[in-house]
Coordinates of C-alpha atoms and ligand atoms in Angstrom, one line a residue:
M14 CA -26.7 14.5 -8.5
M15 CA -24.0 12.4 -8.5
S16 CA -21.6 12.0 -5.2
S17 CA -18.8 10.6 -6.9
W18 CA -16.7 10.6 -10.6
L19 CA -13.4 10.8 -11.8
Q20 CA -11.4 13.5 -12.8
C21 CA -8.1 14.6 -13.7
S22 CA -5.7 15.6 -11.0
T23 CA -4.1 18.3 -13.8
C24 CA -6.2 19.4 -15.6
G25 CA -9.7 19.4 -13.8
E26 CA -11.7 17.8 -16.2
Q27 CA -14.1 15.6 -15.5
V28 CA -13.6 12.2 -17.4
A29 CA -15.7 9.4 -17.7
I30 CA -15.7 6.2 -15.1
E31 CA -14.6 3.5 -17.4
S32 CA -11.0 5.8 -17.9
L33 CA -7.9 4.1 -17.0
G34 CA -4.7 5.8 -17.5
A35 CA -3.3 8.8 -18.3
C36 CA -5.8 11.7 -18.5
P37 CA -7.6 11.6 -21.7
A38 CA -8.1 14.9 -22.2
C39 CA -4.7 16.3 -20.9
R40 CA -2.8 13.3 -21.9
H41 CA -0.3 12.7 -18.9
G42 CA -2.5 14.1 -15.7
I43 CA -2.9 11.5 -13.3
L44 CA -7.0 10.4 -12.7
E45 CA -8.7 10.6 -9.3
V46 CA -12.1 9.8 -7.6
A47 CA -13.8 12.9 -6.6
Y48 CA -16.4 13.7 -4.0
A49 CA -19.3 16.2 -3.9
A50 CA -18.8 15.8 -0.1
M51 CA -15.3 17.2 -0.4
R52 CA -16.5 20.0 -2.8
D53 CA -19.2 21.0 -0.6
K54 CA -17.4 20.3 3.0
D55 CA -20.0 17.9 4.5
A56 CA -19.2 16.3 7.0
T57 CA -22.8 14.2 7.4
V58 CA -20.6 11.7 4.5
L59 CA -19.1 10.1 7.9
D60 CA -22.5 9.8 9.2
T61 CA -23.7 7.4 6.0
P62 CA -24.8 3.9 7.9
R63 CA -22.0 2.2 7.9
Q64 CA -22.8 -1.2 5.8
G65 CA -20.8 -4.0 5.6
S66 CA -17.2 -4.2 7.4
G67 CA -13.9 -3.8 7.4
I68 CA -13.5 -1.1 4.8
W69 CA -16.9 -0.7 3.7
R70 CA -17.8 0.8 6.4
W71 CA -16.6 3.5 5.2
Q72 CA -18.6 3.6 2.3
G73 CA -20.1 7.0 2.1
L74 CA -16.0 8.2 1.3
L75 CA -15.4 5.2 -1.2
P76 CA -16.6 5.3 -5.2
V77 CA -20.6 4.8 -5.7
L78 CA -20.5 1.3 -7.4
D79 CA -22.9 -1.3 -8.5
G80 CA -23.5 -4.8 -9.9
A81 CA -23.4 -8.3 -8.6
R82 CA -21.5 -9.2 -5.4
V83 CA -20.7 -5.8 -5.1
P84 CA -18.9 -4.5 -3.2
I85 CA -16.3 -7.3 -3.8
S86 CA -14.8 -8.3 -0.1
L87 CA -13.3 -10.5 1.7
A88 CA -14.1 -8.3 5.7
E89 CA -10.0 -6.4 4.5
G90 CA -8.8 -3.5 7.0
D91 CA -10.0 -2.8 10.1
T92 CA -6.4 -4.1 11.2
P93 CA -4.7 -3.7 14.3
L94 CA -2.4 -0.2 15.3
L95 CA 0.0 -2.5 18.0
P96 CA 2.2 -0.6 20.5
G97 CA 6.3 -1.1 18.7
Y98 CA 7.0 -1.0 23.0
D99 CA 10.8 -0.2 23.0
L100 CA 11.5 0.7 19.3
A101 CA 11.0 4.1 20.0
P102 CA 9.1 6.3 22.4
N103 CA 5.7 6.3 21.2
L104 CA 5.8 4.4 18.3
W105 CA 2.7 2.5 16.7
L106 CA 2.6 -0.7 14.5
K107 CA -0.3 -0.8 12.1
Y108 CA -0.6 -4.5 11.1
E109 CA -1.5 -5.1 7.4
G110 CA -0.8 -8.5 7.5
K111 CA -3.6 -9.6 8.8
N112 CA -5.7 -8.9 5.7
P113 CA -7.0 -11.6 4.0
T114 CA -4.5 -12.1 1.8
H115 CA -2.3 -10.8 4.1
S116 CA -1.0 -7.8 2.7
F117 CA -2.5 -4.3 2.5
K118 CA -3.2 -5.0 -0.9
D119 CA -6.5 -6.4 -0.3
R120 CA -7.8 -3.1 0.5
F121 CA -6.5 -1.9 -3.2
Q122 CA -8.1 -4.7 -4.7
S123 CA -11.3 -4.5 -3.1
V124 CA -12.3 -1.1 -3.9
A125 CA -10.8 -1.7 -8.0
I126 CA -12.4 -5.3 -8.6
S127 CA -15.6 -3.7 -7.3
A128 CA -14.9 -1.2 -10.1
A129 CA -14.3 -3.9 -12.5
V130 CA -17.2 -5.5 -12.7
A131 CA -19.6 -2.2 -12.1
L132 CA -18.2 -1.2 -15.4
G133 CA -18.7 -4.7 -16.8
K134 CA -15.2 -6.4 -17.4
T135 CA -15.0 -9.8 -17.1
R136 CA -10.9 -9.9 -17.5
V137 CA -8.4 -8.8 -15.2
V138 CA -5.0 -7.8 -15.9
C139 CA -2.2 -7.0 -13.1
A140 CA 1.7 -7.1 -13.1
S141 CA 3.2 -7.5 -9.4
T142 CA 5.8 -8.5 -7.5
G143 CA 3.8 -11.1 -5.5
N144 CA 1.4 -9.3 -3.2
H145 CA -0.2 -7.5 -5.1
G146 CA -1.4 -10.7 -7.7
V147 CA -2.4 -12.5 -5.1
A148 CA -4.0 -9.8 -3.9
A149 CA -6.1 -8.9 -7.4
A150 CA -6.3 -13.2 -7.9
A151 CA -8.6 -13.5 -4.6
Y152 CA -10.6 -10.8 -5.6
S153 CA -11.5 -12.1 -9.3
A154 CA -12.0 -14.9 -8.0
R155 CA -14.6 -13.5 -5.3
A156 CA -16.2 -11.7 -8.3
G157 CA -16.0 -14.3 -10.2
L158 CA -13.7 -13.0 -13.2
Q159 CA -10.9 -14.3 -14.8
C160 CA -7.5 -12.7 -13.5
A161 CA -4.0 -13.2 -15.8
V162 CA -0.8 -11.8 -13.3
L163 CA 2.3 -10.9 -15.1
T164 CA 4.7 -11.9 -12.6
H165 CA 8.2 -10.5 -11.3
E166 CA 11.0 -13.2 -12.6
E167 CA 12.2 -13.1 -8.5
A168 CA 8.3 -13.1 -7.2
P169 CA 8.8 -16.3 -4.4
A170 CA 7.5 -19.2 -5.2
A171 CA 5.0 -19.3 -2.4
H172 CA 3.2 -16.1 -4.3
V173 CA 2.7 -17.8 -7.8
E174 CA 0.7 -20.7 -6.1
A175 CA -1.0 -18.4 -4.4
I176 CA -2.1 -17.1 -7.2
R177 CA -3.1 -20.7 -8.7
Q178 CA -4.6 -21.7 -5.9
F179 CA -7.0 -18.7 -6.7
G180 CA -7.5 -19.6 -10.0
A181 CA -5.7 -17.0 -12.0
T182 CA -3.2 -17.3 -14.3
P183 CA 0.8 -16.6 -13.5
V184 CA 3.2 -15.8 -16.2
A185 CA 6.0 -15.3 -15.8
V186 CA 7.1 -12.2 -18.5
P187 CA 10.4 -10.7 -18.9
A188 CA 10.9 -7.2 -17.9
D189 CA 11.1 -5.6 -21.0
V190 CA 8.2 -6.5 -22.8
R191 CA 5.8 -6.1 -19.9
N192 CA 4.6 -2.6 -20.2
D193 CA 3.6 -3.3 -23.9
L194 CA 2.3 -6.7 -22.6
L195 CA 0.3 -4.8 -20.6
R196 CA -0.9 -2.5 -23.2
K197 CA -2.3 -4.4 -25.5
L198 CA -3.8 -6.1 -22.9
V199 CA -6.1 -3.1 -21.7
D200 CA -6.5 -2.1 -25.6
A201 CA -8.2 -5.4 -25.7
G202 CA -10.6 -5.0 -23.3
W203 CA -8.9 -6.2 -20.2
Y204 CA -9.0 -4.3 -17.0
P205 CA -5.9 -3.2 -15.3
S206 CA -6.1 -3.8 -11.5
T207 CA -2.4 -2.1 -11.2
T208 CA 0.2 0.5 -11.8
F209 CA 0.4 0.2 -16.2
W210 CA 2.3 2.4 -18.8
P211 CA 3.0 5.2 -19.0
M212 CA 4.6 4.5 -15.7
P213 CA 3.4 4.8 -13.2
V214 CA -0.1 6.0 -13.6
S215 CA -2.3 3.5 -11.5
N216 CA -5.8 2.3 -11.0
P217 CA -7.9 5.1 -9.9
Y218 CA -10.1 3.1 -7.8
G219 CA -7.6 1.2 -6.1
V220 CA -5.9 4.0 -4.2
E221 CA -9.6 4.8 -2.7
G222 CA -9.0 1.5 -0.6
Y223 CA -6.0 2.9 1.2
K224 CA -7.4 6.1 2.6
T225 CA -9.1 3.6 4.9
I226 CA -5.9 3.0 6.5
A227 CA -5.6 6.6 7.1
F228 CA -9.4 6.7 8.8
E229 CA -8.5 4.0 10.8
I230 CA -5.7 5.6 12.2
V231 CA -7.4 8.6 13.3
E232 CA -10.6 6.4 14.7
Q233 CA -7.5 4.6 17.0
L234 CA -5.7 7.3 18.0
G235 CA -8.3 10.1 17.6
K236 CA -8.1 13.3 15.7
E237 CA -6.3 15.6 18.1
V238 CA -3.8 13.0 18.0
A239 CA -3.7 11.8 14.8
A240 CA -3.2 15.4 13.2
V241 CA 0.2 15.4 14.8
A242 CA 1.5 11.9 13.6
H243 CA 4.5 11.1 11.9
I244 CA 3.3 8.2 9.3
F245 CA 5.9 6.0 7.9
V246 CA 5.3 4.3 4.5
P247 CA 7.2 1.9 2.5
V248 CA 6.9 3.4 -0.7
G249 CA 7.3 1.6 -4.3
G250 CA 5.8 3.3 -7.2
G251 CA 3.5 5.0 -4.9
D252 CA -0.4 4.3 -4.7
S253 CA 0.3 3.4 -1.3
L254 CA 1.6 6.9 0.2
Y255 CA -0.7 8.7 -2.5
G256 CA -3.5 6.8 -1.5
I257 CA -3.3 6.8 2.6
Y258 CA -2.3 10.5 2.1
K259 CA -5.6 11.0 0.3
G260 CA -7.6 9.9 3.0
F261 CA -6.1 12.1 5.9
H262 CA -6.5 15.2 3.3
E263 CA -9.9 14.2 3.0
L264 CA -10.5 14.2 6.7
V265 CA -9.1 18.1 6.7
L266 CA -11.0 19.1 4.0
L267 CA -14.0 17.6 5.9
G268 CA -12.8 19.4 8.9
V269 CA -12.2 16.5 10.8
L270 CA -9.2 16.9 11.0
E271 CA -7.4 20.3 12.0
R272 CA -4.2 19.6 9.8
L273 CA -2.7 16.8 7.9
P274 CA 0.2 14.4 9.5
R275 CA 3.2 14.0 8.1
V276 CA 3.6 11.6 5.6
Y277 CA 7.0 10.0 5.0
A278 CA 8.4 7.9 2.5
C279 CA 10.9 5.0 3.2
Q280 CA 13.0 3.7 -0.1
P281 CA 15.5 1.3 -0.6
A282 CA 19.1 3.1 -0.8
G283 CA 19.2 1.5 -4.4
A284 CA 15.5 2.6 -5.3
A285 CA 14.7 5.5 -4.1
P286 CA 12.9 8.1 -7.0
L287 CA 11.3 10.2 -3.9
V288 CA 14.6 10.6 -2.7
A289 CA 16.3 12.0 -5.5
A290 CA 13.6 14.3 -6.7
Q291 CA 14.1 15.3 -2.8
A292 CA 17.6 16.0 -3.3
R293 CA 17.0 18.3 -6.7
G294 CA 14.2 19.8 -5.2
A295 CA 12.6 18.9 -8.7
D296 CA 8.9 18.9 -9.5
D297 CA 9.2 16.1 -10.9
V298 CA 9.9 12.7 -9.7
P299 CA 12.9 11.4 -11.9
H300 CA 13.8 7.9 -13.2
V301 CA 16.6 5.9 -11.5
E302 CA 18.8 3.5 -11.7
I303 CA 18.0 0.8 -9.5
D304 CA 20.2 -1.7 -7.3
R305 CA 19.5 -4.3 -5.7
S306 CA 16.9 -5.0 -2.4
V307 CA 15.9 -7.3 -0.5
A308 CA 12.5 -5.4 -0.4
L309 CA 11.7 -6.5 -3.6
S310 CA 7.9 -5.4 -3.4
I311 CA 9.3 -1.8 -3.3
R312 CA 12.2 -1.7 -5.6
E313 CA 11.1 0.4 -8.1
A314 CA 13.1 2.9 -10.5
D315 CA 9.9 4.9 -11.0
T316 CA 7.5 6.7 -8.3
G317 CA 4.7 8.5 -9.3
G318 CA 4.0 12.2 -9.4
H319 CA 0.7 11.9 -7.1
A320 CA 3.2 9.9 -4.4
W321 CA 5.9 13.0 -4.3
R322 CA 2.8 16.0 -4.6
G323 CA 1.2 14.1 -1.0
L324 CA 4.8 13.9 0.4
R325 CA 5.4 17.7 -0.1
D326 CA 1.8 18.9 0.4
S327 CA 2.2 17.1 4.0
A328 CA 5.7 18.4 4.7
G329 CA 7.0 14.7 4.8
V330 CA 10.3 13.9 3.8
A331 CA 11.7 10.9 2.0
V332 CA 14.1 8.7 4.2
P333 CA 16.3 5.8 2.2
V334 CA 17.2 3.1 4.0
T335 CA 19.9 0.5 3.6
D336 CA 19.3 -3.4 3.5
A337 CA 21.2 -4.0 6.5
D338 CA 18.8 -1.4 8.0
I339 CA 15.7 -3.5 6.8
M340 CA 17.0 -7.0 8.2
D341 CA 18.3 -5.4 11.3
A342 CA 14.2 -3.7 11.7
A343 CA 12.9 -7.5 10.5
A344 CA 14.5 -8.7 13.5
R345 CA 13.3 -6.3 16.1
L346 CA 9.6 -7.1 14.5
G347 CA 10.3 -10.8 15.0
G348 CA 11.1 -10.1 18.5
L349 CA 8.1 -8.7 19.3
G350 CA 6.2 -11.1 17.6
L351 CA 5.4 -10.0 14.4
S352 CA 6.3 -11.3 10.9
V353 CA 6.9 -9.0 7.5
D354 CA 7.8 -8.6 4.6
P355 CA 11.1 -7.2 3.9
A356 CA 9.3 -4.2 2.2
S357 CA 7.6 -3.3 5.6
A358 CA 10.5 -3.5 7.5
A359 CA 11.9 -0.5 5.6
S360 CA 8.6 1.5 7.2
V361 CA 10.2 0.8 10.9
A362 CA 13.7 1.3 9.8
G363 CA 13.1 4.3 7.9
A364 CA 11.5 5.6 11.0
L365 CA 14.1 4.9 13.7
V366 CA 16.6 6.7 10.9
A367 CA 14.0 9.5 11.4
V368 CA 14.1 9.7 14.8
R369 CA 17.7 8.8 15.3
N370 CA 18.7 11.4 13.1
G371 CA 16.3 14.5 14.7
T372 CA 14.3 14.2 11.2
V373 CA 11.0 13.5 13.6
H374 CA 11.9 16.2 16.6
D375 CA 8.6 16.6 18.1
D376 CA 6.3 13.8 20.1
G377 CA 3.7 13.2 18.0
P378 CA 3.2 9.6 17.2
V379 CA 5.4 7.3 14.9
V380 CA 2.9 5.5 12.8
C381 CA 4.6 2.8 10.8
I382 CA 2.9 0.8 8.0
L383 CA 3.5 -2.8 8.2
T384 CA 2.3 -3.2 4.8
A385 CA 2.4 -7.1 4.4
S386 CA 3.1 -10.5 6.5
G387 CA 6.3 -12.2 6.1
A388 CA 4.6 -15.5 5.0
R389 CA 4.8 -16.1 2.0
W390 CA 8.6 -14.7 2.0
P391 CA 11.5 -16.7 2.5
Q392 CA 13.8 -14.6 5.4
P393 CA 17.4 -13.3 4.5
Q394 CA 20.3 -15.2 4.8
G395 CA 20.8 -15.5 8.5
W396 CA 17.5 -14.3 10.0
P397 CA 15.8 -16.3 11.8
P398 CA 18.2 -17.9 13.3
S399 CA 18.2 -21.9 12.1
G400 CA 17.0 -24.4 14.8
A401 CA 19.7 -26.0 17.4
R402 CA 20.0 -29.6 17.5
L403 CA 20.1 -30.4 21.2
A404 CA 23.1 -33.3 21.0
A405 CA 22.0 -34.9 24.3
T406 CA 21.5 -38.9 25.5
S407 CA 19.1 -37.5 28.7
A408 CA 16.6 -35.5 29.3
D409 CA 19.1 -34.2 32.0
Q410 CA 21.9 -33.3 29.6
A411 CA 18.9 -31.7 27.1
Y412 CA 17.6 -29.7 30.1
R413 CA 21.4 -27.8 30.6
A414 CA 21.7 -27.5 26.9
L415 CA 18.1 -25.7 26.0
V416 CA 19.0 -23.5 29.2
A417 CA 22.5 -22.8 27.8
L418 CA 20.4 -21.6 24.6
T419 CA 17.7 -19.6 25.9
G420 CA 20.2 -17.5 28.2
Ligands
LIG2 C1 3.2 -3.1 -3.2 C2 3.8 -2.8 -1.8 C3 4.5 -1.8 -1.1 C4 4.4 -0.6 -1.8 O1 3.0 -0.1 -3.0 P1 3.3 0.9 -3.6 O2 1.9 1.5 -4.5 O3 3.8 0.2 -4.8 O4 3.8 2.4 -3.4 C5 5.1 -1.5 0.0 N1 4.8 -3.3 0.7 C6 3.9 -3.9 0.6 C7 4.2 -5.0 1.1 C8 3.5 -4.3 -0.9 O5 3.4 -5.7 -1.4
LIG3 ZN1 -6.2 16.3 -17.7

């Protein structure tokens, strides 16, 4: 009997495991991996011998995939949950910068590229503002697959260099042809390890990797505490929020969690499709016009309906954050020894707004997902302050100047 398969989240049709994109039956539903264990409420799946490390400890709750070198792993996952100290009472930071290529996209690509191998694919394509492309390049290299990354024109140079370092091909493509080019490549047999047209439909295997963030949080907080948590996620296309939500939801179906923690979406005020959907009480997420934002990784005109479903089902809220909120949060995180991608700082910015305005009104823990390290990102002007130069001709004078600087 099959333990996992692919099905449509809208019409329920079970589809071939190589189906990627919208549902081939109803043409618009999002495909997702379904499990016999969830259908049968069989919690013994959690006792599956835990092989490997990181996300693959949860093999019983990940799709069954076969192939050479599978699972394709670089020891992603098992990231720390650090106390946020005086950021806010009972606030926790899930630091995804600790992943092998420094972002939570490694969880996604580990499963997505494992699926590519199992499906016999040899060429991978991905469209990315940075982190996604770096992770796709690394896992494709690990699997021995070719990889092309359609980069965003504003992608920081360090990301493009990292993609090249993993032997992949980064190419800058004008935004208006990117989606059609992706479609052509997919039609020609390339494996889309990414969100693609019709936007935003995701790779159904990749999002399974994000579930492990939920599993780890439950392990780290304990199930009673996790059930009443407020989880803040920086959301762009929405796989992030949906994947984490799906992880919690499956633990509810298995009877491990008594209820769903609330999952909140943090989006830049000038690029916030979920905030717009919430304001209109809409069932579908509208396309929005977008402004510039320091949080390039989550600056999207479209967020998927799957994320909207996860947010509403968990009684979460979409929180808009300004660039000023984001930079302030990044500076505070720097003060706690953490360098983050500006998009990651949006989760803390959103949590602080929600705590301040009473959206979070009980004492359940607040967990912010710091989705990526800041190592590859040029920091916004003015932060961190550039180093001072001590104009001193003696150690004595330098000593006094340094003491004055450090307060
Ligand atoms: C990709 C990304 C996100 C958002 O993920 P989506 O699946 O697009 O919602 C958040 N933060 C960082 C750092 C990212 O790279
Ligand atoms: Zn369907």
